[in-house]
Amino acid sequence: MTSTDRSIGWSREEMAERAALDIPGGSYVNLGIGIPEKVAKCVPTDREVVYHTENGLLGMGPSPTSEHGDPELINAGKRQVTAIPGAAYFHHADSFVMIRGGHIDICILGAMQVSRTGDLANWSTGDPDAVPAVGGAMDLVAGVRTVYVITQHCTKDGRPKLVEACSYPLTGRAVVKRIYTDLAVIDIGTGGFQLVELAPGIGFEYVRERTDANLVPMGG
Amino acid sequence: MIDKEISTLGQAVADVADGATVMIGGFGEAGSPIELIHALIDQGATDLTVVNNNAGSGEVGLAALLKAGRVAKLICSFPRTAGSSVFPDLYRSGRISLELVPQGSLAERIRAGGAGIPAFYTPTTVGTPLEEGKERRTFGGRDYVLEHGLTADFALIKCLRADRYGNLVYNKTARNFGPVMATAAATTIVQAADIVEAGELDPEAVVTPGIFVDRVVKVENPAHESELIARGETYP
């Protein structure tokens, strides 16, 4: 266990900003709850991106001002949102046709663990006392063409989240393509975790010590 | 003349029998047919199997039905809600059984059930604990899991506008499970904020065609879960 100083590296907002740079204009994108939700605000304004929320809206806009909210216009996190001009509503089976059928270009999710082969665990700790809940996570990773993860590099108590093999129950096998953490951008490569970019002031060794599997240096 | 309008909520749910399977529309509070659920609590049917994406919040609507001890089994994708202990308490004390289904598989199982398709293969859950006990088959080099269609005795659905034929339009993301559940239940019961004359709904814009609907009851100003909870209300 190696402690990680949360005051260094990228903040949650900066992680979202960095991920947003990788979303091309014209994409249909589904954002998970938590840090991924912040990505929508960070996409460069010259790119038009359409946001999908799996409860039945394509063309999701930002949160409403309090007087214009509708309890029946919400996102997958059950928070009130708006619909942009040009939005569409649809029922749940159609919504998951978009997901499972490969029509959504990118989804960005949170993670509890990611393995070096791109396995994702983000729905359950396996604790028998916990109420199990999965939502749409397994459908998203099974169907969306490009799955990105945004997560802190380590848990609050300093355990690596990037691991050789997930110990938590899987959401999907070999599904993650790229991971944005507070320390680095890392791809799932043929040799394991492939470093793509380091956060300012962060060195390779610092990330390697906090990664519980082989980390391939940039250009390696 | 075909007229599916029923004058009271009580009449609309009068024949739900003990042991029935009841699909209840809604994703969180959006589309939750609270008034129909409360009528079902009043009606008294018990030992129900309920199909809903969630497990309710506070102690109104679906959570109130659970709290009243009427539900033996919940088929659900996300039974965790911030600020609700009703389902977790029942689950941990073994007083309710849970069939956890990924959200897209739940929607497609209902769609298949309504479409006369008994089962289908999906890539969702392959390699995960939720695949356990299910048949796996490979198509085109990729693995898929067999999921079974879902049907129900009753569906309880909320919509914005209906006509006497049972044609429905919904409000925004409150549409969610309504259209597929309407197809999958032997008897589909709808609460509508407004019932309009035949011809007033644009046929191009009808979301649920009336063939899938059996009863429509008018609930002019439907309650929202969050507002009831904010007022500290419980049911009954």
GROMACS .gro file of N, CA and C in nm, chain B residues 100-192:
model
  279
  320LEU      N    1  -3.206  -0.995  -0.986
  320LEU     CA    2  -3.134  -0.878  -1.037
  320LEU      C    3  -3.105  -0.897  -1.185
  321VAL      N    4  -3.151  -0.803  -1.266
  321VAL     CA    5  -3.139  -0.812  -1.412
  321VAL      C    6  -3.079  -0.682  -1.463
  322PRO      N    7  -2.977  -0.688  -1.547
  322PRO     CA    8  -2.926  -0.563  -1.605
  322PRO      C    9  -3.039  -0.486  -1.674
  323GLN      N   10  -3.029  -0.355  -1.668
  323GLN     CA   11  -3.138  -0.269  -1.713
  323GLN      C   12  -3.180  -0.295  -1.858
  324GLY      N   13  -3.081  -0.311  -1.946
  324GLY     CA   14  -3.114  -0.335  -2.087
  324GLY      C   15  -3.172  -0.473  -2.109
  325SER      N   16  -3.123  -0.571  -2.032
  325SER     CA   17  -3.180  -0.706  -2.043
  325SER      C   18  -3.322  -0.707  -1.989
  326LEU      N   19  -3.347  -0.628  -1.883
  326LEU     CA   20  -3.482  -0.619  -1.828
  326LEU      C   21  -3.577  -0.561  -1.933
  327ALA      N   22  -3.536  -0.451  -1.996
  327ALA     CA   23  -3.621  -0.388  -2.098
  327ALA      C   24  -3.646  -0.484  -2.214
  328GLU      N   25  -3.540  -0.553  -2.258
  328GLU     CA   26  -3.554  -0.642  -2.374
  328GLU      C   27  -3.634  -0.767  -2.338
  329ARG      N   28  -3.620  -0.815  -2.213
  329ARG     CA   29  -3.700  -0.931  -2.171
  329ARG      C   30  -3.849  -0.896  -2.175
  330ILE      N   31  -3.881  -0.774  -2.134
  330ILE     CA   32  -4.020  -0.731  -2.136
  330ILE      C   33  -4.066  -0.713  -2.280
  331ARG      N   34  -3.979  -0.651  -2.362
  331ARG     CA   35  -4.014  -0.632  -2.504
  331ARG      C   36  -4.039  -0.767  -2.570
  332ALA      N   37  -3.947  -0.863  -2.544
  332ALA     CA   38  -3.961  -0.996  -2.604
  332ALA      C   39  -4.090  -1.062  -2.556
  333GLY      N   40  -4.117  -1.052  -2.426
  333GLY     CA   41  -4.239  -1.111  -2.372
  333GLY      C   42  -4.363  -1.058  -2.443
  334GLY      N   43  -4.364  -0.929  -2.467
  334GLY     CA   44  -4.478  -0.867  -2.534
  334GLY      C   45  -4.485  -0.899  -2.682
  335ALA      N   46  -4.371  -0.937  -2.738
  335ALA     CA   47  -4.362  -0.962  -2.883
  335ALA      C   48  -4.377  -1.110  -2.917
  336GLY      N   49  -4.404  -1.193  -2.816
  336GLY     CA   50  -4.422  -1.335  -2.842
  336GLY      C   51  -4.292  -1.410  -2.865
  337ILE      N   52  -4.183  -1.355  -2.812
  337ILE     CA   53  -4.052  -1.419  -2.827
  337ILE      C   54  -4.011  -1.474  -2.691
  338PRO      N   55  -3.996  -1.607  -2.678
  338PRO     CA   56  -3.975  -1.665  -2.546
  338PRO      C   57  -3.837  -1.641  -2.489
  339ALA      N   58  -3.736  -1.621  -2.572
  339ALA     CA   59  -3.601  -1.604  -2.522
  339ALA      C   60  -3.513  -1.546  -2.632
  340PHE      N   61  -3.398  -1.492  -2.593
  340PHE     CA   62  -3.307  -1.432  -2.691
  340PHE      C   63  -3.166  -1.435  -2.633
  341TYR      N   64  -3.068  -1.420  -2.720
  341TYR     CA   65  -2.928  -1.414  -2.675
  341TYR      C   66  -2.881  -1.270  -2.672
  342THR      N   67  -2.806  -1.236  -2.568
  342THR     CA   68  -2.753  -1.100  -2.553
  342THR      C   69  -2.608  -1.107  -2.503
  343PRO      N   70  -2.524  -1.011  -2.544
  343PRO     CA   71  -2.386  -1.011  -2.494
  343PRO      C   72  -2.375  -0.964  -2.348
  344THR      N   73  -2.480  -0.900  -2.298
  344THR     CA   74  -2.476  -0.844  -2.163
  344THR      C   75  -2.464  -0.955  -2.059
  345THR      N   76  -2.377  -0.938  -1.965
  345THR     CA   77  -2.345  -1.027  -1.850
  345THR      C   78  -2.243  -1.136  -1.882
  346VAL      N   79  -2.199  -1.150  -2.007
  346VAL     CA   80  -2.100  -1.255  -2.034
  346VAL      C   81  -1.974  -1.230  -1.948
  347GLY      N   82  -1.930  -1.333  -1.879
  347GLY     CA   83  -1.810  -1.323  -1.796
  347GLY      C   84  -1.832  -1.259  -1.661
  348THR      N   85  -1.959  -1.236  -1.625
  348THR     CA   86  -1.989  -1.172  -1.495
  348THR      C   87  -2.070  -1.269  -1.408
  349PRO      N   88  -2.082  -1.236  -1.279
  349PRO     CA   89  -2.161  -1.324  -1.190
  349PRO      C   90  -2.307  -1.336  -1.233
  350LEU      N   91  -2.361  -1.237  -1.303
  350LEU     CA   92  -2.502  -1.243  -1.342
  350LEU      C   93  -2.526  -1.338  -1.460
  351GLU      N   94  -2.418  -1.396  -1.512
  351GLU     CA   95  -2.433  -1.497  -1.618
  351GLU      C   96  -2.465  -1.635  -1.560
  352GLU      N   97  -2.439  -1.650  -1.431
  352GLU     CA   98  -2.449  -1.782  -1.367
  352GLU      C   99  -2.583  -1.850  -1.392
  353GLY      N  100  -2.576  -1.977  -1.431
  353GLY     CA  101  -2.698  -2.056  -1.450
  353GLY      C  102  -2.765  -2.033  -1.584
  354LYS      N  103  -2.705  -1.949  -1.668
  354LYS     CA  104  -2.768  -1.920  -1.797
  354LYS      C  105  -2.688  -1.986  -1.910
  355GLU      N  106  -2.761  -2.023  -2.014
  355GLU     CA  107  -2.697  -2.087  -2.128
  355GLU      C  108  -2.611  -1.987  -2.205
  356ARG      N  109  -2.491  -2.030  -2.242
  356ARG     CA  110  -2.405  -1.943  -2.322
  356ARG      C  111  -2.389  -2.004  -2.461
  357ARG      N  112  -2.390  -1.921  -2.563
  357ARG     CA  113  -2.371  -1.970  -2.698
  357ARG      C  114  -2.288  -1.869  -2.779
  358THR      N  115  -2.210  -1.921  -2.872
  358THR     CA  116  -2.121  -1.836  -2.951
  358THR      C  117  -2.180  -1.813  -3.090
  359PHE      N  118  -2.188  -1.687  -3.129
  359PHE     CA  119  -2.231  -1.651  -3.264
  359PHE      C  120  -2.123  -1.562  -3.324
  360GLY      N  121  -2.074  -1.596  -3.440
  360GLY     CA  122  -1.976  -1.512  -3.508
  360GLY      C  123  -1.853  -1.486  -3.422
  361GLY      N  124  -1.816  -1.584  -3.340
  361GLY     CA  125  -1.695  -1.571  -3.259
  361GLY      C  126  -1.714  -1.494  -3.130
  362ARG      N  127  -1.837  -1.448  -3.102
  362ARG     CA  128  -1.861  -1.375  -2.977
  362ARG      C  129  -1.959  -1.451  -2.890
  363ASP      N  130  -1.939  -1.443  -2.758
  363ASP     CA  131  -2.025  -1.515  -2.665
  363ASP      C  132  -2.150  -1.434  -2.628
  364TYR      N  133  -2.260  -1.506  -2.613
  364TYR     CA  134  -2.387  -1.445  -2.576
  364TYR      C  135  -2.456  -1.530  -2.470
  365VAL      N  136  -2.544  -1.468  -2.394
  365VAL     CA  137  -2.614  -1.535  -2.285
  365VAL      C  138  -2.763  -1.539  -2.318
  366LEU      N  139  -2.826  -1.653  -2.288
  366LEU     CA  140  -2.969  -1.668  -2.314
  366LEU      C  141  -3.050  -1.601  -2.203
  367GLU      N  142  -3.138  -1.511  -2.242
  367GLU     CA  143  -3.231  -1.448  -2.147
  367GLU      C  144  -3.374  -1.480  -2.191
  368HIS      N  145  -3.463  -1.495  -2.093
  368HIS     CA  146  -3.601  -1.531  -2.123
  368HIS      C  147  -3.692  -1.408  -2.126
  369GLY      N  148  -3.789  -1.411  -2.215
  369GLY     CA  149  -3.890  -1.306  -2.219
  369GLY      C  150  -3.969  -1.301  -2.088
  370LEU      N  151  -4.021  -1.183  -2.058
  370LEU     CA  152  -4.100  -1.164  -1.936
  370LEU      C  153  -4.241  -1.121  -1.973
  371THR      N  154  -4.339  -1.184  -1.913
  371THR     CA  155  -4.477  -1.138  -1.928
  371THR      C  156  -4.535  -1.119  -1.788
  372ALA      N  157  -4.652  -1.058  -1.782
  372ALA     CA  158  -4.712  -1.031  -1.652
  372ALA      C  159  -4.863  -1.044  -1.662
  373ASP      N  160  -4.926  -1.056  -1.546
  373ASP     CA  161  -5.072  -1.055  -1.542
  373ASP      C  162  -5.124  -0.913  -1.561
  374PHE      N  163  -5.055  -0.818  -1.499
  374PHE     CA  164  -5.099  -0.679  -1.506
  374PHE      C  165  -4.979  -0.587  -1.529
  375ALA      N  166  -5.003  -0.475  -1.594
  375ALA     CA  167  -4.906  -0.366  -1.597
  375ALA      C  168  -4.976  -0.241  -1.547
  376LEU      N  169  -4.907  -0.166  -1.463
  376LEU     CA  170  -4.957  -0.037  -1.414
  376LEU      C  171  -4.866   0.071  -1.473
  377ILE      N  172  -4.925   0.161  -1.550
  377ILE     CA  173  -4.847   0.257  -1.628
  377ILE      C  174  -4.905   0.396  -1.612
  378LYS      N  175  -4.814   0.495  -1.615
  378LYS     CA  176  -4.856   0.635  -1.610
  378LYS      C  177  -4.827   0.701  -1.744
  379CYS      N  178  -4.923   0.775  -1.794
  379CYS     CA  179  -4.896   0.851  -1.918
  379CYS      C  180  -4.951   0.991  -1.904
  380LEU      N  181  -4.924   1.072  -2.007
  380LEU     CA  182  -4.970   1.211  -2.004
  380LEU      C  183  -5.113   1.221  -2.058
  381ARG      N  184  -5.135   1.165  -2.178
  381ARG     CA  185  -5.266   1.176  -2.243
  381ARG      C  186  -5.306   1.043  -2.303
  382ALA      N  187  -5.436   1.016  -2.294
  382ALA     CA  188  -5.490   0.893  -2.353
  382ALA      C  189  -5.622   0.928  -2.421
  383ASP      N  190  -5.669   0.836  -2.505
  383ASP     CA  191  -5.807   0.851  -2.556
  383ASP      C  192  -5.884   0.722  -2.522
  384ARG      N  193  -6.011   0.716  -2.563
  384ARG     CA  194  -6.094   0.602  -2.520
  384ARG      C  195  -6.047   0.470  -2.580
  385TYR      N  196  -5.970   0.475  -2.689
  385TYR     CA  197  -5.916   0.352  -2.746
  385TYR      C  198  -5.794   0.300  -2.668
  386GLY      N  199  -5.742   0.385  -2.580
  386GLY     CA  200  -5.620   0.345  -2.508
  386GLY      C  201  -5.493   0.386  -2.577
  387ASN      N  202  -5.503   0.470  -2.680
  387ASN     CA  203  -5.381   0.528  -2.739
  387ASN      C  204  -5.316   0.619  -2.636
  388LEU      N  205  -5.183   0.613  -2.628
  388LEU     CA  206  -5.115   0.688  -2.522
  388LEU      C  207  -5.000   0.773  -2.576
  389VAL      N  208  -4.982   0.889  -2.515
  389VAL     CA  209  -4.856   0.963  -2.525
  389VAL      C  210  -4.807   0.989  -2.383
  390TYR      N  211  -4.676   1.002  -2.372
  390TYR     CA  212  -4.612   1.010  -2.240
  390TYR      C  213  -4.551   1.148  -2.220
  391ASN      N  214  -4.495   1.169  -2.103
  391ASN     CA  215  -4.426   1.295  -2.072
  391ASN      C  216  -4.276   1.270  -2.058
  392LYS      N  217  -4.201   1.320  -2.155
  392LYS     CA  218  -4.054   1.324  -2.147
  392LYS      C  219  -3.996   1.188  -2.107
  393THR      N  220  -3.902   1.187  -2.009
  393THR     CA  221  -3.837   1.059  -1.973
  393THR      C  222  -3.925   0.973  -1.883
  394ALA      N  223  -4.050   1.015  -1.859
  394ALA     CA  224  -4.145   0.928  -1.787
  394ALA      C  225  -4.195   0.815  -1.877
  395ARG      N  226  -4.161   0.821  -2.006
  395ARG     CA  227  -4.202   0.714  -2.098
  395ARG      C  228  -4.138   0.581  -2.057
  396ASN      N  229  -4.012   0.585  -2.033
  396ASN     CA  230  -3.923   0.471  -1.998
  396ASN      C  231  -3.979   0.331  -2.024
  397PHE      N  232  -4.028   0.261  -1.923
  397PHE     CA  233  -4.071   0.122  -1.942
  397PHE      C  234  -4.217   0.109  -1.987
  398GLY      N  235  -4.292   0.220  -1.989
  398GLY     CA  236  -4.436   0.213  -2.017
  398GLY      C  237  -4.470   0.140  -2.146
  399PRO      N  238  -4.411   0.182  -2.259
  399PRO     CA  239  -4.451   0.120  -2.387
  399PRO      C  240  -4.422  -0.030  -2.393
  400VAL      N  241  -4.311  -0.077  -2.338
  400VAL     CA  242  -4.284  -0.221  -2.346
  400VAL      C  243  -4.369  -0.298  -2.245
  401MET      N  244  -4.388  -0.242  -2.128
  401MET     CA  245  -4.472  -0.312  -2.029
  401MET      C  246  -4.616  -0.326  -2.078
  402ALA      N  247  -4.664  -0.223  -2.149
  402ALA     CA  248  -4.802  -0.229  -2.199
  402ALA      C  249  -4.822  -0.349  -2.291
  403THR      N  250  -4.715  -0.387  -2.362
  403THR     CA  251  -4.727  -0.498  -2.457
  403THR      C  252  -4.718  -0.634  -2.388
  404ALA      N  253  -4.660  -0.637  -2.269
  404ALA     CA  254  -4.621  -0.766  -2.208
  404ALA      C  255  -4.718  -0.815  -2.101
  405ALA      N  256  -4.819  -0.736  -2.069
  405ALA     CA  257  -4.913  -0.776  -1.962
  405ALA      C  258  -5.046  -0.821  -2.022
  406ALA      N  259  -5.108  -0.919  -1.958
  406ALA     CA  260  -5.240  -0.964  -2.002
  406ALA      C  261  -5.341  -0.849  -1.988
  407THR      N  262  -5.328  -0.773  -1.880
  407THR     CA  263  -5.417  -0.659  -1.858
  407THR      C  264  -5.332  -0.536  -1.828
  408THR      N  265  -5.340  -0.437  -1.914
  408THR     CA  266  -5.261  -0.315  -1.896
  408THR      C  267  -5.352  -0.202  -1.848
  409ILE      N  268  -5.315  -0.148  -1.731
  409ILE     CA  269  -5.396  -0.045  -1.666
  409ILE      C  270  -5.315   0.085  -1.665
  410VAL      N  271  -5.376   0.191  -1.715
  410VAL     CA  272  -5.302   0.316  -1.735
  410VAL      C  273  -5.368   0.428  -1.657
  411GLN      N  274  -5.286   0.509  -1.590
  411GLN     CA  275  -5.339   0.635  -1.537
  411GLN      C  276  -5.291   0.747  -1.628
  412ALA      N  277  -5.384   0.832  -1.669
  412ALA     CA  278  -5.353   0.940  -1.763
  412ALA      C  279  -5.393   1.072  -1.700
   0.00000   0.00000   0.00000
